[in-house]
Amino acid sequence: MMKNVEMYTEYKEFEETKERQKLKSCRELLQEEDGMGTVEVILIVVVLVGLVIIFKDQITQIVNNLFNKITSQTGKV
């Protein structure tokens, strides 16, 4: 009978240790900040896309002017 009680006690301690380890793992997962980099990159991309949409005409005009200059000056080289 005493041996059964000891085995049960050891089993309970083992189960409690496993539960503590699971809780610790969950806590560490929630505190992990690796995902913040992804959120930051997405926000930067959204801002850049917004700027491109807002200044689309100006950007197109600048690029066209650059290509026109490049095309007109290639004959001089």
Tab-separated table of N, CA, C and O in Angstrom:
chain	number	residue	atom	x	y	z
A	1	MET	N	0.817	-1.192	0.000
A	1	MET	CA	0.000	0.000	0.000
A	1	MET	C	0.866	1.263	0.000
A	1	MET	O	0.580	2.196	-0.715
A	2	MET	N	1.918	1.282	0.799
A	2	MET	CA	2.808	2.432	0.885
A	2	MET	C	3.500	2.689	-0.453
A	2	MET	O	3.689	3.827	-0.848
A	3	LYS	N	3.855	1.615	-1.124
A	3	LYS	CA	4.516	1.743	-2.426
A	3	LYS	C	3.575	2.407	-3.433
A	3	LYS	O	3.988	3.234	-4.234
A	4	ASN	N	2.301	2.051	-3.404
A	4	ASN	CA	1.319	2.670	-4.297
A	4	ASN	C	1.190	4.163	-4.028
A	4	ASN	O	1.065	4.963	-4.949
A	5	VAL	N	1.202	4.538	-2.767
A	5	VAL	CA	1.104	5.953	-2.403
A	5	VAL	C	2.332	6.703	-2.912
A	5	VAL	O	2.229	7.803	-3.462
A	6	GLU	N	3.506	6.114	-2.762
A	6	GLU	CA	4.748	6.737	-3.234
A	6	GLU	C	4.725	6.875	-4.752
A	6	GLU	O	5.116	7.912	-5.296
A	7	MET	N	4.269	5.837	-5.432
A	7	MET	CA	4.198	5.886	-6.894
A	7	MET	C	3.214	6.960	-7.342
A	7	MET	O	3.474	7.704	-8.290
A	8	TYR	N	2.090	7.046	-6.657
A	8	TYR	CA	1.090	8.059	-6.999
A	8	TYR	C	1.648	9.462	-6.768
A	8	TYR	O	1.468	10.356	-7.589
A	9	THR	N	2.358	9.648	-5.672
A	9	THR	CA	2.957	10.940	-5.356
A	9	THR	C	3.978	11.327	-6.425
A	9	THR	O	4.006	12.470	-6.893
A	10	GLU	N	4.825	10.376	-6.815
A	10	GLU	CA	5.818	10.644	-7.861
A	10	GLU	C	5.136	10.977	-9.182
A	10	GLU	O	5.560	11.881	-9.904
A	11	TYR	N	4.077	10.237	-9.475
A	11	TYR	CA	3.334	10.489	-10.711
A	11	TYR	C	2.739	11.892	-10.712
A	11	TYR	O	2.822	12.620	-11.702
A	12	LYS	N	2.151	12.303	-9.601
A	12	LYS	CA	1.558	13.637	-9.495
A	12	LYS	C	2.630	14.725	-9.650
A	12	LYS	O	2.415	15.721	-10.325
A	13	GLU	N	3.787	14.504	-9.019
A	13	GLU	CA	4.877	15.470	-9.132
A	13	GLU	C	5.352	15.566	-10.579
A	13	GLU	O	5.628	16.646	-11.092
A	14	PHE	N	5.427	14.405	-11.237
A	14	PHE	CA	5.832	14.369	-12.639
A	14	PHE	C	4.829	15.135	-13.506
A	14	PHE	O	5.202	15.941	-14.361
A	15	GLU	N	3.553	14.918	-13.269
A	15	GLU	CA	2.497	15.609	-14.028
A	15	GLU	C	2.537	17.118	-13.774
A	15	GLU	O	2.382	17.910	-14.702
A	16	GLU	N	2.753	17.518	-12.543
A	16	GLU	CA	2.833	18.938	-12.213
A	16	GLU	C	4.032	19.581	-12.905
A	16	GLU	O	3.940	20.706	-13.398
A	17	THR	N	5.145	18.859	-12.953
A	17	THR	CA	6.337	19.361	-13.632
A	17	THR	C	6.045	19.543	-15.118
A	17	THR	O	6.424	20.555	-15.719
A	18	LYS	N	5.367	18.579	-15.724
A	18	LYS	CA	5.017	18.687	-17.138
A	18	LYS	C	4.111	19.887	-17.378
A	18	LYS	O	4.278	20.623	-18.345
A	19	GLU	N	3.142	20.086	-16.487
A	19	GLU	CA	2.229	21.218	-16.619
A	19	GLU	C	2.973	22.544	-16.498
A	19	GLU	O	2.725	23.484	-17.245
A	20	ARG	N	3.918	22.623	-15.552
A	20	ARG	CA	4.710	23.840	-15.394
A	20	ARG	C	5.531	24.119	-16.655
A	20	ARG	O	5.648	25.260	-17.086
A	21	GLN	N	6.097	23.059	-17.232
A	21	GLN	CA	6.881	23.225	-18.452
A	21	GLN	C	6.005	23.711	-19.603
A	21	GLN	O	6.409	24.569	-20.389
A	22	LYS	N	4.784	23.180	-19.702
A	22	LYS	CA	3.864	23.628	-20.752
A	22	LYS	C	3.508	25.097	-20.567
A	22	LYS	O	3.501	25.877	-21.520
A	23	LEU	N	3.216	25.483	-19.317
A	23	LEU	CA	2.886	26.877	-19.037
A	23	LEU	C	4.064	27.800	-19.350
A	23	LEU	O	3.890	28.877	-19.903
A	24	LYS	N	5.259	27.343	-19.004
A	24	LYS	CA	6.456	28.139	-19.279
A	24	LYS	C	6.639	28.306	-20.786
A	24	LYS	O	6.926	29.398	-21.273
A	25	SER	N	6.427	27.228	-21.535
A	25	SER	CA	6.551	27.298	-22.988
A	25	SER	C	5.517	28.248	-23.576
A	25	SER	O	5.823	29.039	-24.469
A	26	CYS	N	4.290	28.177	-23.083
A	26	CYS	CA	3.229	29.075	-23.563
A	26	CYS	C	3.568	30.522	-23.237
A	26	CYS	O	3.398	31.413	-24.073
A	27	ARG	N	4.057	30.760	-22.044
A	27	ARG	CA	4.423	32.112	-21.629
A	27	ARG	C	5.541	32.657	-22.520
A	27	ARG	O	5.495	33.800	-22.977
A	28	GLU	N	6.553	31.820	-22.790
A	28	GLU	CA	7.655	32.247	-23.646
A	28	GLU	C	7.172	32.535	-25.062
A	28	GLU	O	7.622	33.483	-25.701
A	29	LEU	N	6.244	31.723	-25.556
A	29	LEU	CA	5.703	31.928	-26.893
A	29	LEU	C	4.964	33.258	-26.981
A	29	LEU	O	5.104	34.007	-27.953
A	30	LEU	N	4.186	33.577	-25.952
A	30	LEU	CA	3.439	34.832	-25.945
A	30	LEU	C	4.350	36.046	-25.813
A	30	LEU	O	4.040	37.125	-26.309
A	31	GLN	N	5.480	35.877	-25.142
A	31	GLN	CA	6.396	36.998	-24.935
A	31	GLN	C	7.385	37.158	-26.076
A	31	GLN	O	8.099	38.146	-26.149
A	32	GLU	N	7.411	36.213	-27.000
A	32	GLU	CA	8.339	36.251	-28.117
A	32	GLU	C	8.027	37.450	-29.000
A	32	GLU	O	6.867	37.742	-29.280
A	33	GLU	N	9.061	38.136	-29.463
A	33	GLU	CA	8.864	39.355	-30.234
A	33	GLU	C	9.321	39.221	-31.676
A	33	GLU	O	9.452	40.215	-32.383
A	34	ASP	N	9.567	38.023	-32.149
A	34	ASP	CA	10.021	37.842	-33.520
A	34	ASP	C	8.962	38.283	-34.527
A	34	ASP	O	9.284	38.754	-35.604
A	35	GLY	N	7.708	38.138	-34.201
A	35	GLY	CA	6.638	38.530	-35.097
A	35	GLY	C	6.556	40.032	-35.306
A	35	GLY	O	5.987	40.502	-36.276
A	36	MET	N	7.124	40.809	-34.420
A	36	MET	CA	7.078	42.259	-34.550
A	36	MET	C	7.786	42.716	-35.813
A	36	MET	O	7.375	43.669	-36.443
A	37	GLY	N	8.845	42.047	-36.210
A	37	GLY	CA	9.553	42.411	-37.437
A	37	GLY	C	8.650	42.296	-38.641
A	37	GLY	O	8.663	43.152	-39.531
A	38	THR	N	7.851	41.272	-38.695
A	38	THR	CA	6.937	41.061	-39.806
A	38	THR	C	5.896	42.176	-39.855
A	38	THR	O	5.608	42.717	-40.921
A	39	VAL	N	5.350	42.525	-38.718
A	39	VAL	CA	4.348	43.598	-38.659
A	39	VAL	C	4.963	44.910	-39.128
A	39	VAL	O	4.344	45.660	-39.900
A	40	GLU	N	6.168	45.182	-38.704
A	40	GLU	CA	6.832	46.422	-39.101
A	40	GLU	C	7.054	46.463	-40.603
A	40	GLU	O	6.826	47.493	-41.248
A	41	VAL	N	7.491	45.352	-41.186
A	41	VAL	CA	7.722	45.300	-42.630
A	41	VAL	C	6.417	45.514	-43.382
A	41	VAL	O	6.364	46.262	-44.368
A	42	ILE	N	5.342	44.899	-42.921
A	42	ILE	CA	4.041	45.065	-43.574
A	42	ILE	C	3.591	46.519	-43.508
A	42	ILE	O	3.099	47.074	-44.491
A	43	LEU	N	3.773	47.158	-42.353
A	43	LEU	CA	3.399	48.568	-42.230
A	43	LEU	C	4.210	49.455	-43.171
A	43	LEU	O	3.673	50.373	-43.797
A	44	ILE	N	5.493	49.184	-43.293
A	44	ILE	CA	6.340	49.963	-44.202
A	44	ILE	C	5.876	49.787	-45.639
A	44	ILE	O	5.777	50.756	-46.402
A	45	VAL	N	5.565	48.551	-46.028
A	45	VAL	CA	5.092	48.294	-47.392
A	45	VAL	C	3.774	49.019	-47.648
A	45	VAL	O	3.578	49.619	-48.712
A	46	VAL	N	2.872	48.998	-46.677
A	46	VAL	CA	1.584	49.689	-46.837
A	46	VAL	C	1.800	51.188	-47.018
A	46	VAL	O	1.174	51.818	-47.882
A	47	VAL	N	2.700	51.770	-46.234
A	47	VAL	CA	2.980	53.204	-46.360
A	47	VAL	C	3.581	53.508	-47.732
A	47	VAL	O	3.185	54.480	-48.399
A	48	LEU	N	4.524	52.679	-48.185
A	48	LEU	CA	5.138	52.906	-49.498
A	48	LEU	C	4.111	52.792	-50.623
A	48	LEU	O	4.110	53.605	-51.551
A	49	VAL	N	3.242	51.795	-50.555
A	49	VAL	CA	2.207	51.641	-51.576
A	49	VAL	C	1.278	52.859	-51.558
A	49	VAL	O	0.903	53.376	-52.616
A	50	GLY	N	0.941	53.329	-50.377
A	50	GLY	CA	0.101	54.520	-50.263
A	50	GLY	C	0.762	55.734	-50.892
A	50	GLY	O	0.118	56.509	-51.618
A	51	LEU	N	2.057	55.911	-50.648
A	51	LEU	CA	2.777	57.039	-51.243
A	51	LEU	C	2.829	56.934	-52.758
A	51	LEU	O	2.680	57.932	-53.473
A	52	VAL	N	3.030	55.725	-53.260
A	52	VAL	CA	3.060	55.527	-54.713
A	52	VAL	C	1.703	55.861	-55.318
A	52	VAL	O	1.614	56.504	-56.367
A	53	ILE	N	0.639	55.451	-54.659
A	53	ILE	CA	-0.703	55.752	-55.171
A	53	ILE	C	-0.962	57.256	-55.158
A	53	ILE	O	-1.483	57.824	-56.121
A	54	ILE	N	-0.561	57.923	-54.080
A	54	ILE	CA	-0.795	59.367	-53.960
A	54	ILE	C	0.016	60.146	-54.999
A	54	ILE	O	-0.485	61.065	-55.643
A	55	PHE	N	1.280	59.777	-55.184
A	55	PHE	CA	2.170	60.526	-56.071
A	55	PHE	C	2.420	59.818	-57.394
A	55	PHE	O	3.462	60.002	-58.027
A	56	LYS	N	1.467	59.032	-57.838
A	56	LYS	CA	1.626	58.239	-59.065
A	56	LYS	C	1.959	59.107	-60.272
A	56	LYS	O	2.888	58.815	-61.035
A	57	ASP	N	1.201	60.178	-60.465
A	57	ASP	CA	1.416	61.040	-61.630
A	57	ASP	C	2.802	61.684	-61.613
A	57	ASP	O	3.498	61.711	-62.631
A	58	GLN	N	3.209	62.180	-60.452
A	58	GLN	CA	4.519	62.820	-60.346
A	58	GLN	C	5.641	61.810	-60.584
A	58	GLN	O	6.634	62.122	-61.255
A	59	ILE	N	5.502	60.613	-60.030
A	59	ILE	CA	6.531	59.580	-60.207
A	59	ILE	C	6.617	59.187	-61.677
A	59	ILE	O	7.716	59.048	-62.233
A	60	THR	N	5.462	59.026	-62.329
A	60	THR	CA	5.449	58.669	-63.748
A	60	THR	C	6.125	59.751	-64.576
A	60	THR	O	6.911	59.455	-65.487
A	61	GLN	N	5.861	61.004	-64.280
A	61	GLN	CA	6.459	62.108	-65.016
A	61	GLN	C	7.982	62.129	-64.835
A	61	GLN	O	8.724	62.311	-65.803
A	62	ILE	N	8.447	61.922	-63.612
A	62	ILE	CA	9.900	61.907	-63.350
A	62	ILE	C	10.572	60.771	-64.099
A	62	ILE	O	11.615	60.949	-64.739
A	63	VAL	N	9.976	59.578	-64.043
A	63	VAL	CA	10.564	58.416	-64.730
A	63	VAL	C	10.578	58.655	-66.239
A	63	VAL	O	11.572	58.356	-66.921
A	64	ASN	N	9.500	59.183	-66.804
A	64	ASN	CA	9.461	59.469	-68.241
A	64	ASN	C	10.526	60.483	-68.625
A	64	ASN	O	11.205	60.328	-69.658
A	65	ASN	N	10.698	61.535	-67.817
A	65	ASN	CA	11.739	62.532	-68.095
A	65	ASN	C	13.126	61.904	-68.069
A	65	ASN	O	13.966	62.208	-68.916
A	66	LEU	N	13.366	61.052	-67.103
A	66	LEU	CA	14.674	60.380	-67.024
A	66	LEU	C	14.934	59.519	-68.251
A	66	LEU	O	16.017	59.550	-68.836
A	67	PHE	N	13.934	58.739	-68.652
A	67	PHE	CA	14.116	57.879	-69.826
A	67	PHE	C	14.282	58.714	-71.104
A	67	PHE	O	15.062	58.341	-71.989
A	68	ASN	N	13.575	59.828	-71.185
A	68	ASN	CA	13.754	60.698	-72.351
A	68	ASN	C	15.171	61.254	-72.403
A	68	ASN	O	15.784	61.315	-73.469
A	69	LYS	N	15.702	61.680	-71.262
A	69	LYS	CA	17.077	62.189	-71.219
A	69	LYS	C	18.073	61.100	-71.579
A	69	LYS	O	19.031	61.340	-72.317
A	70	ILE	N	17.858	59.916	-71.035
A	70	ILE	CA	18.767	58.797	-71.329
A	70	ILE	C	18.743	58.491	-72.817
A	70	ILE	O	19.787	58.321	-73.458
A	71	THR	N	17.536	58.439	-73.382
A	71	THR	CA	17.397	58.119	-74.814
A	71	THR	C	18.033	59.206	-75.670
A	71	THR	O	18.727	58.900	-76.661
A	72	SER	N	17.833	60.467	-75.324
A	72	SER	CA	18.383	61.557	-76.148
A	72	SER	C	19.902	61.664	-76.017
A	72	SER	O	20.570	62.088	-76.951
A	73	GLN	N	20.448	61.236	-74.899
A	73	GLN	CA	21.891	61.378	-74.696
A	73	GLN	C	22.672	60.120	-75.082
A	73	GLN	O	23.901	60.153	-75.097
A	74	THR	N	21.999	59.030	-75.438
A	74	THR	CA	22.744	57.828	-75.842
A	74	THR	C	23.439	58.043	-77.175
A	74	THR	O	24.480	57.449	-77.419
A	75	GLY	N	22.901	58.882	-78.023
A	75	GLY	CA	23.533	59.141	-79.308
A	75	GLY	C	24.802	59.967	-79.161
A	75	GLY	O	25.689	59.930	-80.013
A	76	LYS	N	24.948	60.717	-78.086
A	76	LYS	CA	26.113	61.560	-77.874
A	76	LYS	C	27.323	60.762	-77.400
A	76	LYS	O	28.441	61.228	-77.510
A	77	VAL	N	27.091	59.584	-76.867
A	77	VAL	CA	28.194	58.773	-76.326
A	77	VAL	C	28.812	58.041	-77.424
A	77	VAL	O	29.576	57.985	-78.111
